[in-house]
Amino acid sequence: MKGLATMDYDHEGVRRVARVLLRHVRPANRTMAYHVLDGRLGVYVKDRTVFRAEVDRYFNAA
């Protein structure tokens, strides 16, 4: 069985989708935000440092 195509080559695309998800879901804390991103985008991403960066960006801007 062939695996899903990863989006690790398009970090900017992952960042944009992560920002939209965080704005839409409005998680209450960093842990919940990371779980939302990992649950929705984790299948497509090998390097999850993008998630951490977007969670930090979301909570520092709020």
mmCIF file of C-alpha atoms in Angstrom:
data_model
loop_
_atom_site.group_PDB
_atom_site.id
_atom_site.type_symbol
_atom_site.label_atom_id
_atom_site.label_comp_id
_atom_site.label_asym_id
_atom_site.label_seq_id
_atom_site.Cartn_x
_atom_site.Cartn_y
_atom_site.Cartn_z
ATOM 1 C CA MET A 1 0.000 0.000 0.000
ATOM 2 C CA LYS A 2 1.376 3.373 -0.980
ATOM 3 C CA GLY A 3 1.674 6.005 1.769
ATOM 4 C CA LEU A 4 0.180 9.467 1.632
ATOM 5 C CA ALA A 5 2.175 12.184 -0.060
ATOM 6 C CA THR A 6 3.929 14.337 2.510
ATOM 7 C CA MET A 7 3.857 18.120 2.609
ATOM 8 C CA ASP A 8 7.299 18.370 4.184
ATOM 9 C CA TYR A 9 8.621 19.991 1.000
ATOM 10 C CA ASP A 10 6.123 22.861 1.266
ATOM 11 C CA HIS A 11 6.649 24.341 4.709
ATOM 12 C CA GLU A 12 4.961 27.600 3.753
ATOM 13 C CA GLY A 13 1.808 25.755 2.705
ATOM 14 C CA VAL A 14 1.742 23.857 5.994
ATOM 15 C CA ARG A 15 2.218 27.115 7.899
ATOM 16 C CA ARG A 16 -0.672 28.792 6.093
ATOM 17 C CA VAL A 17 -3.037 25.889 6.726
ATOM 18 C CA ALA A 18 -1.933 25.719 10.382
ATOM 19 C CA ARG A 19 -2.621 29.452 10.859
ATOM 20 C CA VAL A 20 -6.096 29.122 9.400
ATOM 21 C CA LEU A 21 -6.870 26.096 11.560
ATOM 22 C CA LEU A 22 -5.747 27.852 14.731
ATOM 23 C CA ARG A 23 -7.786 30.957 13.937
ATOM 24 C CA HIS A 24 -10.831 28.825 13.175
ATOM 25 C CA VAL A 25 -10.638 26.446 16.153
ATOM 26 C CA ARG A 26 -9.350 29.010 18.708
ATOM 27 C CA PRO A 27 -7.714 26.557 21.111
ATOM 28 C CA ALA A 28 -7.561 27.585 24.766
ATOM 29 C CA ASN A 29 -3.944 26.576 25.360
ATOM 30 C CA ARG A 30 -0.790 25.477 23.607
ATOM 31 C CA THR A 31 -1.338 21.792 24.290
ATOM 32 C CA MET A 32 -4.765 21.830 22.695
ATOM 33 C CA ALA A 33 -3.445 23.828 19.742
ATOM 34 C CA TYR A 34 -0.686 21.300 19.123
ATOM 35 C CA HIS A 35 -3.189 18.425 19.327
ATOM 36 C CA VAL A 36 -5.465 20.142 16.804
ATOM 37 C CA LEU A 37 -2.637 20.649 14.323
ATOM 38 C CA ASP A 38 -1.211 17.192 14.842
ATOM 39 C CA GLY A 39 -4.633 15.601 14.467
ATOM 40 C CA ARG A 40 -5.519 17.463 11.291
ATOM 41 C CA LEU A 41 -2.158 17.851 9.569
ATOM 42 C CA GLY A 42 0.077 15.307 11.272
ATOM 43 C CA VAL A 43 -0.516 12.686 8.598
ATOM 44 C CA TYR A 44 0.962 14.938 5.934
ATOM 45 C CA VAL A 45 3.974 16.316 7.811
ATOM 46 C CA LYS A 46 7.186 14.599 8.844
ATOM 47 C CA ASP A 47 8.790 17.565 10.625
ATOM 48 C CA ARG A 48 6.483 18.912 13.328
ATOM 49 C CA THR A 49 8.662 21.913 14.194
ATOM 50 C CA VAL A 50 6.358 23.901 11.911
ATOM 51 C CA PHE A 51 3.497 23.106 14.305
ATOM 52 C CA ARG A 52 5.457 24.326 17.309
ATOM 53 C CA ALA A 53 6.411 27.521 15.523
ATOM 54 C CA GLU A 54 2.817 28.263 14.530
ATOM 55 C CA VAL A 55 1.489 27.517 18.019
ATOM 56 C CA ASP A 56 4.090 29.912 19.463
ATOM 57 C CA ARG A 57 3.183 32.522 16.865
ATOM 58 C CA TYR A 58 -0.542 32.143 17.558
ATOM 59 C CA PHE A 59 -0.238 32.553 21.340
ATOM 60 C CA ASN A 60 2.345 35.344 21.185
ATOM 61 C CA ALA A 61 0.144 37.352 18.803
ATOM 62 C CA ALA A 62 -3.029 36.815 20.877
#
